[in-house]
Coordinates of C-alpha atoms in Angstrom, one line a residue:
Chain F
M280 CA 0.2 -2.5 -22.3
T281 CA 2.4 -1.5 -20.1
E282 CA 4.8 1.2 -21.6
T283 CA 8.9 1.7 -20.2
I284 CA 10.9 4.6 -20.1
Q285 CA 14.8 5.1 -19.7
T286 CA 16.6 7.9 -17.3
Q287 CA 20.6 7.6 -18.5
W288 CA 23.0 9.1 -16.5
L289 CA 24.7 11.4 -18.2
G290 CA 27.5 12.6 -15.4
N291 CA 26.5 15.5 -12.7
M292 CA 22.2 16.1 -12.1
A293 CA 22.2 15.5 -16.2
F294 CA 20.3 12.9 -17.6
E295 CA 18.5 11.3 -20.8
W296 CA 15.7 10.2 -21.2
E297 CA 14.5 8.4 -23.5
V298 CA 10.4 8.2 -24.5
N299 CA 8.6 5.9 -27.3
G300 CA 12.1 7.2 -29.4
H301 CA 12.1 10.6 -28.7
K302 CA 15.3 11.5 -26.3
V303 CA 14.2 14.4 -24.2
I304 CA 17.4 16.4 -21.8
I305 CA 16.9 17.0 -18.1
D306 CA 18.8 18.3 -15.8
A307 CA 18.8 19.8 -12.0
K308 CA 19.5 23.6 -11.8
E309 CA 22.3 25.5 -10.7
N310 CA 21.7 26.2 -6.2
V311 CA 21.3 22.6 -6.1
G312 CA 24.6 21.0 -8.2
G313 CA 23.3 20.5 -11.4
E314 CA 24.1 22.4 -14.5
N315 CA 20.9 23.4 -15.8
R316 CA 20.7 21.4 -19.5
G317 CA 17.4 20.7 -19.0
P318 CA 13.8 21.5 -17.4
Q319 CA 13.2 19.4 -13.9
P320 CA 11.5 16.1 -14.2
K321 CA 9.5 16.8 -11.1
T322 CA 7.3 19.7 -13.0
F323 CA 6.4 17.5 -16.0
M324 CA 4.0 16.4 -13.7
L325 CA 1.9 19.5 -14.7
A326 CA 3.4 19.1 -18.5
S327 CA 1.9 15.7 -18.2
L328 CA -1.4 16.3 -17.5
G329 CA -0.9 19.3 -19.9
G330 CA -0.6 17.5 -23.2
C331 CA -2.6 14.5 -22.1
T332 CA -6.2 16.8 -22.4
A333 CA -4.8 18.9 -24.7
M334 CA -4.8 16.4 -27.1
D335 CA -8.0 14.5 -26.7
V336 CA -9.6 18.3 -26.3
V337 CA -8.4 19.3 -30.3
A338 CA -8.9 15.3 -31.4
I339 CA -12.5 16.2 -29.7
L340 CA -12.9 20.2 -31.9
K341 CA -11.6 18.2 -35.1
K342 CA -14.0 15.6 -35.0
M343 CA -16.8 18.4 -34.1
R344 CA -14.6 20.7 -37.2
I345 CA -14.8 23.5 -35.6
T346 CA -10.2 23.7 -34.8
D347 CA -10.2 25.6 -38.0
D348 CA -12.1 28.9 -36.6
I349 CA -9.1 28.8 -33.8
E350 CA -6.0 30.8 -33.8
D351 CA -4.4 30.0 -30.6
F352 CA -4.8 27.1 -28.6
N353 CA -2.7 27.0 -25.3
V354 CA -3.4 24.8 -22.0
E355 CA -1.0 26.7 -18.7
V356 CA -1.0 24.0 -16.1
S357 CA -0.6 25.2 -12.1
G358 CA 0.5 22.8 -9.2
D359 CA 1.0 23.9 -5.4
L360 CA 3.4 22.1 -4.2
T361 CA 3.7 21.7 -0.1
E362 CA 7.4 22.8 1.4
E363 CA 8.5 19.7 3.7
H364 CA 9.9 16.9 1.8
P365 CA 9.0 15.1 -0.2
K366 CA 8.1 18.1 -2.2
H367 CA 5.0 17.1 -3.9
F368 CA 1.9 18.3 -5.9
V369 CA -1.5 18.5 -3.8
K370 CA -3.7 20.8 -6.2
M371 CA -3.4 20.9 -9.9
H372 CA -5.2 24.3 -12.3
V373 CA -5.8 23.8 -15.8
K374 CA -6.2 26.9 -18.0
Y375 CA -7.9 26.5 -21.7
I376 CA -6.7 29.1 -23.5
F377 CA -8.3 29.9 -26.5
K378 CA -9.3 33.0 -28.8
F379 CA -11.0 32.5 -32.2
K380 CA -10.2 34.0 -36.1
A381 CA -11.2 37.4 -36.6
G382 CA -15.0 37.0 -37.9
K383 CA -15.2 33.3 -35.4
T384 CA -17.9 32.8 -32.5
P385 CA -16.2 30.7 -29.9
E386 CA -19.4 28.1 -29.2
L387 CA -18.3 27.7 -25.0
E388 CA -20.5 24.5 -25.3
K389 CA -18.4 22.9 -27.5
L390 CA -15.6 23.7 -25.8
E391 CA -16.9 22.7 -22.0
K392 CA -18.3 19.9 -23.5
A393 CA -14.9 19.0 -25.3
I394 CA -13.0 18.8 -22.5
S395 CA -15.7 17.4 -20.1
L396 CA -14.9 14.1 -22.3
S397 CA -11.4 14.8 -22.1
E398 CA -11.3 15.1 -17.7
E399 CA -13.8 12.5 -17.3
R400 CA -13.5 9.8 -20.0
Y401 CA -10.4 10.7 -21.7
C402 CA -7.9 12.1 -19.7
G403 CA -5.2 8.6 -18.0
V404 CA -3.7 12.0 -16.0
S405 CA -5.9 13.3 -14.6
A406 CA -8.2 10.0 -13.9
V407 CA -4.6 9.2 -11.7
Y408 CA -4.1 12.9 -10.1
R409 CA -8.0 13.2 -9.9
K410 CA -6.8 9.8 -7.3
A411 CA -4.1 11.8 -5.1
M412 CA -5.4 15.7 -5.3
E413 CA -7.6 17.7 -5.8
L414 CA -8.0 19.4 -9.9
T415 CA -9.5 22.3 -11.1
S416 CA -9.9 24.0 -14.5
E417 CA -11.4 27.0 -16.7
I418 CA -12.0 28.5 -20.1
V419 CA -10.0 31.4 -20.4
I420 CA -11.4 32.7 -23.5
L421 CA -8.6 35.8 -25.1
Chain P
M98 CA 5.2 27.7 -3.6
T99 CA 3.2 27.3 -7.3
E100 CA 4.7 26.0 -10.5
T101 CA 3.0 26.2 -14.4
I102 CA 3.8 25.5 -17.2
Q103 CA 2.3 26.0 -21.6
T104 CA 0.7 23.7 -23.6
Q105 CA 1.2 25.7 -26.8
W106 CA -0.7 23.9 -29.7
L107 CA 1.6 23.7 -33.3
G108 CA -1.5 22.5 -35.3
N109 CA -2.9 19.4 -35.8
M110 CA -2.4 16.7 -33.0
A111 CA 0.9 18.2 -32.5
F112 CA 1.9 20.8 -28.9
E113 CA 4.7 22.4 -27.8
W114 CA 6.0 22.8 -23.8
E115 CA 7.7 25.5 -21.7
V116 CA 8.6 23.3 -19.0
N117 CA 11.7 25.3 -17.1
G118 CA 11.8 27.6 -19.8
H119 CA 13.0 24.5 -22.2
K120 CA 10.9 23.8 -24.6
V121 CA 9.6 20.3 -26.2
I122 CA 7.7 19.1 -28.8
I123 CA 5.2 16.8 -28.5
D124 CA 2.7 14.8 -30.7
A125 CA -0.3 11.4 -31.3
K126 CA 0.9 8.5 -33.4
E127 CA 0.2 8.2 -36.6
N128 CA -2.2 5.6 -35.9
V129 CA -4.7 8.2 -34.5
G130 CA -4.7 11.4 -36.1
G131 CA -0.7 12.8 -35.0
E132 CA 2.9 12.9 -37.4
N133 CA 4.8 11.1 -34.2
R134 CA 7.3 14.3 -33.7
G135 CA 7.5 14.1 -30.6
P136 CA 6.4 11.5 -27.9
Q137 CA 3.3 10.9 -25.8
P138 CA 2.1 13.1 -22.9
K139 CA 1.4 10.4 -20.8
T140 CA 4.5 8.7 -21.2
F141 CA 5.6 11.2 -18.7
M142 CA 4.4 10.2 -15.6
L143 CA 6.3 7.4 -16.0
A144 CA 9.7 9.4 -17.3
S145 CA 9.0 11.6 -14.3
L146 CA 8.9 9.3 -12.3
G147 CA 12.7 7.8 -13.2
G148 CA 14.4 10.8 -13.5
C149 CA 12.4 12.1 -9.9
T150 CA 14.3 9.4 -8.5
A151 CA 16.8 9.8 -10.4
M152 CA 18.0 12.6 -9.5
D153 CA 17.4 12.4 -5.8
V154 CA 19.9 8.3 -6.0
V155 CA 22.4 10.3 -7.8
A156 CA 22.3 13.0 -5.1
I157 CA 22.6 10.8 -2.3
L158 CA 25.1 8.9 -4.0
K159 CA 27.8 12.1 -5.0
K160 CA 26.9 13.0 -0.7
M161 CA 28.1 8.7 -0.3
R162 CA 31.7 9.6 -3.1
I163 CA 30.8 6.9 -4.6
T164 CA 29.4 8.1 -7.6
D165 CA 32.9 8.0 -9.0
D166 CA 33.1 4.0 -9.1
I167 CA 30.1 4.3 -11.0
E168 CA 30.2 3.4 -14.7
D169 CA 27.0 3.5 -15.5
F170 CA 23.5 4.6 -14.5
N171 CA 19.8 3.4 -15.8
V172 CA 17.0 4.1 -14.5
E173 CA 14.0 2.4 -16.0
V174 CA 10.3 2.8 -15.1
S175 CA 7.6 0.6 -16.1
G176 CA 3.9 1.1 -16.5
D177 CA 1.0 -1.1 -16.5
L178 CA -2.0 0.8 -18.1
T179 CA -5.9 -0.6 -17.7
E180 CA -7.5 -1.5 -21.6
E181 CA -10.1 1.0 -20.9
H182 CA -11.0 4.5 -21.1
P183 CA -9.6 6.1 -19.8
K184 CA -5.8 4.3 -20.5
H185 CA -4.3 5.2 -16.8
F186 CA -2.0 3.0 -15.0
V187 CA -2.9 0.6 -11.8
K188 CA 0.8 0.2 -11.2
M189 CA 4.4 0.9 -11.9
H190 CA 7.7 -1.0 -10.9
V191 CA 11.4 1.0 -11.0
K192 CA 14.5 -0.6 -12.2
Y193 CA 17.8 1.5 -10.7
I194 CA 20.8 -0.7 -13.3
F195 CA 24.1 0.4 -11.8
K196 CA 27.8 -0.6 -13.7
F197 CA 30.5 -0.4 -11.9
K198 CA 33.6 0.6 -13.0
A199 CA 36.4 -2.6 -13.0
G200 CA 37.2 -3.1 -9.8
K201 CA 35.4 -1.2 -7.9
T202 CA 33.0 -3.4 -5.6
P203 CA 29.3 -2.5 -5.4
E204 CA 28.6 -1.5 -1.3
L205 CA 25.2 -2.8 -2.1
E206 CA 23.6 -1.2 1.5
K207 CA 24.0 2.2 0.3
L208 CA 22.1 2.1 -3.6
E209 CA 19.7 0.5 -0.9
K210 CA 19.6 3.3 2.0
A211 CA 19.7 5.9 -1.5
I212 CA 17.1 4.6 -3.1
S213 CA 14.6 4.2 -0.4
L214 CA 16.0 7.9 0.9
S215 CA 14.6 8.9 -2.6
E216 CA 11.2 6.5 -1.7
E217 CA 10.1 7.5 1.1
R218 CA 11.3 11.1 1.8
Y219 CA 12.8 13.2 -1.2
C220 CA 11.2 11.8 -4.2
G221 CA 7.4 13.8 -4.8
V222 CA 6.4 12.5 -8.2
S223 CA 7.2 8.5 -6.0
A224 CA 4.9 11.1 -3.2
V225 CA 1.8 11.3 -5.6
Y226 CA 1.6 8.4 -7.1
R227 CA 1.1 5.6 -4.4
K228 CA -2.0 8.0 -3.1
A229 CA -2.8 6.1 -6.4
M230 CA -1.0 2.7 -7.3
E231 CA 1.2 0.4 -6.6
L232 CA 4.5 1.2 -7.2
T233 CA 7.9 -1.4 -6.8
S234 CA 11.5 -1.8 -7.1
E235 CA 14.4 -3.6 -7.4
I236 CA 17.6 -3.3 -8.5
V237 CA 19.9 -4.3 -10.7
I238 CA 23.8 -4.5 -10.8
L239 CA 25.0 -5.4 -14.5

Protein backbone atom coordinates (compact mmCIF):
# COMPACT_ATOMS: atom_id res chain seq x y z
CA MET A 1 0.00 0.00 0.00
CA THR A 2 1.16 3.53 -0.82
CA GLU A 3 0.31 6.68 1.13
CA THR A 4 0.88 10.25 -0.11
CA ILE A 5 0.90 13.66 1.55
CA GLN A 6 1.15 17.20 0.16
CA THR A 7 3.20 20.09 1.55
CA GLN A 8 1.91 23.27 -0.09
CA TRP A 9 3.96 26.47 0.20
CA LEU A 10 1.97 29.38 1.70
CA GLY A 11 4.76 31.96 1.30
CA ASN A 12 7.76 32.84 3.47
CA MET A 13 8.50 29.74 5.62
CA ALA A 14 4.90 28.54 6.10
CA PHE A 15 3.41 25.43 4.48
CA GLU A 16 0.09 23.61 4.64
CA TRP A 17 0.13 19.85 4.91
CA GLU A 18 -2.68 17.75 3.56
CA VAL A 19 -2.62 14.45 5.44
CA ASN A 20 -5.46 11.90 5.03
CA GLY A 21 -7.73 14.75 3.82
CA HIS A 22 -7.01 16.94 6.88
CA LYS A 23 -5.01 20.19 6.75
CA VAL A 24 -2.31 21.34 9.17
CA ILE A 25 -0.24 24.53 8.91
CA ILE A 26 3.47 24.32 9.76
CA ASP A 27 5.93 27.19 10.03
CA ALA A 28 9.42 28.05 11.19
CA LYS A 29 9.98 29.99 14.40
CA GLU A 30 10.67 33.73 14.27
CA ASN A 31 14.39 33.30 15.06
CA VAL A 32 14.89 31.39 11.79
CA GLY A 33 12.78 33.64 9.58
CA GLY A 34 9.31 32.18 10.11
CA GLU A 35 6.25 33.56 11.88
CA ASN A 36 5.49 30.52 14.10
CA ARG A 37 2.02 30.13 12.52
CA GLY A 38 2.25 26.41 13.26
CA PRO A 39 4.51 23.72 14.68
CA GLN A 40 7.81 22.64 13.14
CA PRO A 41 7.91 19.56 10.94
CA LYS A 42 10.79 17.63 12.52
CA THR A 43 9.08 17.60 15.91
CA PHE A 44 6.29 15.58 14.25
CA MET A 45 8.69 12.64 14.23
CA LEU A 46 8.04 12.49 17.99
CA ALA A 47 4.31 13.11 17.55
CA SER A 48 4.01 10.38 14.94
CA LEU A 49 5.50 7.85 17.37
CA GLY A 50 3.39 9.08 20.30
CA GLY A 51 0.15 9.01 18.31
CA CYS A 52 0.83 5.63 16.74
CA THR A 53 1.55 3.84 19.99
CA ALA A 54 -1.16 5.74 21.93
CA MET A 55 -3.83 4.56 19.46
CA ASP A 56 -2.51 0.98 19.59
CA VAL A 57 -2.58 0.97 23.38
CA VAL A 58 -6.11 2.38 23.60
CA ALA A 59 -7.37 -0.12 21.01
CA ILE A 60 -5.84 -3.02 22.97
CA LEU A 61 -7.08 -1.72 26.35
CA LYS A 62 -10.58 -1.42 24.82
CA LYS A 63 -10.43 -5.11 23.90
CA MET A 64 -9.28 -5.85 27.48
CA ARG A 65 -12.33 -3.82 28.63
CA ILE A 66 -10.38 -1.52 30.93
CA THR A 67 -10.67 1.84 29.16
CA ASP A 68 -13.74 2.66 31.28
CA ASP A 69 -11.50 2.57 34.37
CA ILE A 70 -9.11 5.18 32.95
CA GLU A 71 -9.68 8.83 33.78
CA ASP A 72 -6.72 10.22 31.86
CA PHE A 73 -4.11 8.90 29.42
CA ASN A 74 -1.24 10.86 27.95
CA VAL A 75 1.73 9.71 25.90
CA GLU A 76 4.74 11.99 26.19
CA VAL A 77 7.61 11.47 23.76
CA SER A 78 11.01 13.11 24.23
CA GLY A 79 13.80 13.00 21.69
CA ASP A 80 17.49 13.88 21.86
CA LEU A 81 18.82 15.86 18.90
CA THR A 82 22.41 16.07 17.71
CA GLU A 83 24.12 19.48 17.96
CA GLU A 84 25.62 19.19 14.46
CA HIS A 85 23.88 19.32 11.06
CA PRO A 86 21.85 17.52 10.06
CA LYS A 87 20.29 17.98 13.52
CA HIS A 88 18.50 14.69 13.96
CA PHE A 89 17.06 12.48 16.68
CA VAL A 90 19.40 9.83 18.03
CA LYS A 91 17.25 8.60 20.94
CA MET A 92 13.58 8.76 21.89
CA HIS A 93 11.83 7.99 25.16
CA VAL A 94 8.10 7.30 25.49
CA LYS A 95 6.23 7.89 28.77
CA TYR A 96 2.80 6.24 29.02
CA ILE A 97 1.06 8.26 31.73
CA PHE A 98 -2.18 6.82 33.15
CA LYS A 99 -4.57 8.14 35.75
CA PHE A 100 -7.23 5.69 36.93
CA LYS A 101 -10.69 6.64 38.20
CA ALA A 102 -11.25 6.77 41.96
CA GLY A 103 -11.70 3.26 43.33
CA LYS A 104 -10.23 1.57 40.23
CA THR A 105 -6.98 -0.34 40.62
CA PRO A 106 -4.50 -0.17 37.73
CA GLU A 107 -3.75 -3.66 36.39
CA LEU A 108 -0.11 -3.09 35.59
CA GLU A 109 0.39 -6.39 33.74
CA LYS A 110 -2.39 -5.48 31.29
CA LEU A 111 -0.87 -2.06 30.63
CA GLU A 112 2.55 -3.64 30.10
CA LYS A 113 1.04 -6.23 27.77
CA ALA A 114 -0.73 -3.56 25.69
CA ILE A 115 2.44 -1.48 25.43
CA SER A 116 4.66 -4.39 24.46
CA LEU A 117 2.13 -5.47 21.79
CA SER A 118 2.31 -1.96 20.34
CA GLU A 119 6.09 -1.78 20.51
CA GLU A 120 6.75 -5.23 19.13
CA ARG A 121 3.83 -6.04 16.85
CA TYR A 122 1.64 -3.10 15.82
CA CYS A 123 3.36 0.28 15.80
CA GLY A 124 4.80 0.89 12.36
CA VAL A 125 6.51 4.09 13.49
CA SER A 126 8.63 2.43 16.17
CA ALA A 127 9.40 -0.39 13.70
CA VAL A 128 11.17 2.18 11.50
CA TYR A 129 12.77 4.31 14.22
CA ARG A 130 14.19 1.25 15.98
CA LYS A 131 16.38 0.65 12.90
CA ALA A 132 17.85 4.14 13.26
CA MET A 133 18.07 4.94 16.99
CA GLU A 134 17.54 3.80 20.57
CA LEU A 135 13.91 3.68 21.76
CA THR A 136 12.99 3.35 25.44
CA SER A 137 9.71 3.57 27.36
CA GLU A 138 8.20 3.63 30.84
CA ILE A 139 4.78 3.53 32.46
CA VAL A 140 3.78 6.28 34.90
CA ILE A 141 0.68 5.84 37.11
CA LEU A 142 -0.56 9.11 38.59
CA MET B 1 18.97 19.38 22.83
CA THR B 2 15.80 17.57 23.87
CA GLU B 3 12.32 18.09 22.41
CA THR B 4 9.09 16.80 23.93
CA ILE B 5 5.52 16.38 22.66
CA GLN B 6 2.27 15.41 24.39
CA THR B 7 -0.41 13.06 23.07
CA GLN B 8 -3.52 13.61 25.19
CA TRP B 9 -6.37 11.10 25.00
CA LEU B 10 -9.72 12.72 24.08
CA GLY B 11 -11.76 9.53 24.40
CA ASN B 12 -12.45 6.65 21.98
CA MET B 13 -9.57 6.68 19.41
CA ALA B 14 -9.01 10.45 19.28
CA PHE B 15 -5.99 12.27 20.73
CA GLU B 16 -4.74 15.85 20.80
CA TRP B 17 -1.08 16.47 20.12
CA GLU B 18 0.72 19.42 21.57
CA VAL B 19 3.73 20.13 19.36
CA ASN B 20 5.83 23.29 19.85
CA GLY B 21 2.85 24.90 21.62
CA HIS B 22 0.43 24.15 18.77
CA LYS B 23 -2.43 21.63 18.98
CA VAL B 24 -3.45 19.07 16.39
CA ILE B 25 -6.23 16.47 16.71
CA ILE B 26 -5.57 12.97 15.39
CA ASP B 27 -8.01 10.11 15.13
CA ALA B 28 -8.48 6.66 13.63
CA LYS B 29 -10.70 6.14 10.60
CA GLU B 30 -14.25 4.82 11.05
CA ASN B 31 -13.34 1.33 9.76
CA VAL B 32 -10.98 0.80 12.71
CA GLY B 33 -13.24 2.26 15.40
CA GLY B 34 -12.41 5.97 15.15
CA GLU B 35 -14.45 8.93 13.95
CA ASN B 36 -11.88 10.41 11.52
CA ARG B 37 -11.82 13.71 13.47
CA GLY B 38 -8.25 14.20 12.34
CA PRO B 39 -5.43 12.60 10.35
CA GLN B 40 -3.68 9.37 11.33
CA PRO B 41 -0.35 9.54 13.16
CA LYS B 42 1.78 7.21 11.04
CA THR B 43 1.11 9.25 7.88
CA PHE B 44 2.86 12.14 9.66
CA MET B 45 6.12 10.29 9.06
CA LEU B 46 5.69 11.36 5.41
CA ALA B 47 4.58 14.85 6.39
CA SER B 48 7.54 15.33 8.71
CA LEU B 49 9.93 14.55 5.87
CA GLY B 50 8.04 16.74 3.37
CA GLY B 51 7.86 19.70 5.74
CA CYS B 52 11.47 19.43 6.82
CA THR B 53 12.94 19.38 3.34
CA ALA B 54 10.40 21.92 1.98
CA MET B 55 11.47 24.47 4.62
CA ASP B 56 15.16 23.79 3.95
CA VAL B 57 14.68 24.27 0.21
CA VAL B 58 12.72 27.52 0.59
CA ALA B 59 15.30 28.88 3.04
CA ILE B 60 18.14 28.09 0.61
CA LEU B 61 16.25 29.45 -2.43
CA LYS B 62 15.60 32.66 -0.45
CA LYS B 63 19.37 33.05 0.06
CA MET B 64 19.81 32.43 -3.70
CA ARG B 65 17.20 35.19 -4.25
CA ILE B 66 14.96 33.15 -6.51
CA THR B 67 11.84 32.69 -4.36
CA ASP B 68 10.30 35.78 -5.98
CA ASP B 69 10.34 33.93 -9.33
CA ILE B 70 8.33 31.00 -7.94
CA GLU B 71 4.55 31.03 -8.29
CA ASP B 72 3.90 27.70 -6.63
CA PHE B 73 5.89 25.09 -4.70
CA ASN B 74 4.60 21.79 -3.39
CA VAL B 75 6.44 18.86 -1.89
CA GLU B 76 4.64 15.55 -2.29
CA VAL B 77 5.90 12.57 -0.33
CA SER B 78 4.75 9.02 -1.04
CA GLY B 79 5.62 6.03 1.10
CA ASP B 80 5.30 2.27 0.54
CA LEU B 81 3.94 0.33 3.53
CA THR B 82 4.42 -3.36 4.25
CA GLU B 83 1.31 -5.58 4.17
CA GLU B 84 2.29 -7.38 7.39
CA HIS B 85 2.30 -6.06 10.97
CA PRO B 86 3.89 -3.88 12.05
CA LYS B 87 2.76 -2.05 8.88
CA HIS B 88 5.65 0.30 8.31
CA PHE B 89 7.25 2.37 5.57
CA VAL B 90 10.05 0.67 3.64
CA LYS B 91 10.55 3.30 0.92
CA MET B 92 9.70 6.97 0.47
CA HIS B 93 9.79 9.17 -2.61
CA VAL B 94 9.85 12.98 -2.54
CA LYS B 95 8.56 15.07 -5.48
CA TYR B 96 9.61 18.72 -5.45
CA ILE B 97 7.02 20.39 -7.71
CA PHE B 98 7.74 23.95 -8.84
CA LYS B 99 5.77 26.37 -10.97
CA PHE B 100 7.60 29.50 -12.05
CA LYS B 101 5.97 32.85 -12.75
CA ALA B 102 5.30 33.78 -16.38
CA GLY B 103 8.51 34.99 -18.04
CA LYS B 104 10.77 33.47 -15.35
CA THR B 105 13.09 30.66 -16.36
CA PRO B 106 13.68 27.90 -13.81
CA GLU B 107 17.37 27.60 -12.95
CA LEU B 108 17.48 23.84 -12.57
CA GLU B 109 21.03 23.74 -11.17
CA LYS B 110 20.01 26.02 -8.30
CA LEU B 111 16.98 23.90 -7.49
CA GLU B 112 19.12 20.75 -7.57
CA LYS B 113 21.73 22.41 -5.35
CA ALA B 114 19.11 23.47 -2.77
CA ILE B 115 17.58 19.99 -2.71
CA SER B 116 20.90 18.20 -2.35
CA LEU B 117 21.91 20.56 0.49
CA SER B 118 18.68 19.65 2.28
CA GLU B 119 19.06 15.92 1.65
CA GLU B 120 22.73 15.71 2.55
CA ARG B 121 23.35 18.47 5.09
CA TYR B 122 20.26 20.01 6.69
CA CYS B 123 17.23 17.75 6.85
CA GLY B 124 17.28 15.87 10.14
CA VAL B 125 14.27 13.77 9.16
CA SER B 126 15.88 12.27 6.07
CA ALA B 127 19.08 11.71 8.10
CA VAL B 128 17.09 9.31 10.31
CA TYR B 129 14.92 7.69 7.66
CA ARG B 130 17.91 6.98 5.42
CA LYS B 131 19.22 4.62 8.11
CA ALA B 132 15.98 2.63 7.95
CA MET B 133 14.76 2.68 4.33
CA GLU B 134 15.36 3.78 0.74
CA LEU B 135 14.75 7.48 0.00
CA THR B 136 14.46 8.83 -3.54
CA SER B 137 13.51 12.22 -4.99
CA GLU B 138 12.77 14.06 -8.21
CA ILE B 139 12.14 17.62 -9.40
CA VAL B 140 9.00 18.40 -11.39
CA ILE B 141 8.66 21.74 -13.20
CA LEU B 142 5.07 22.57 -14.16
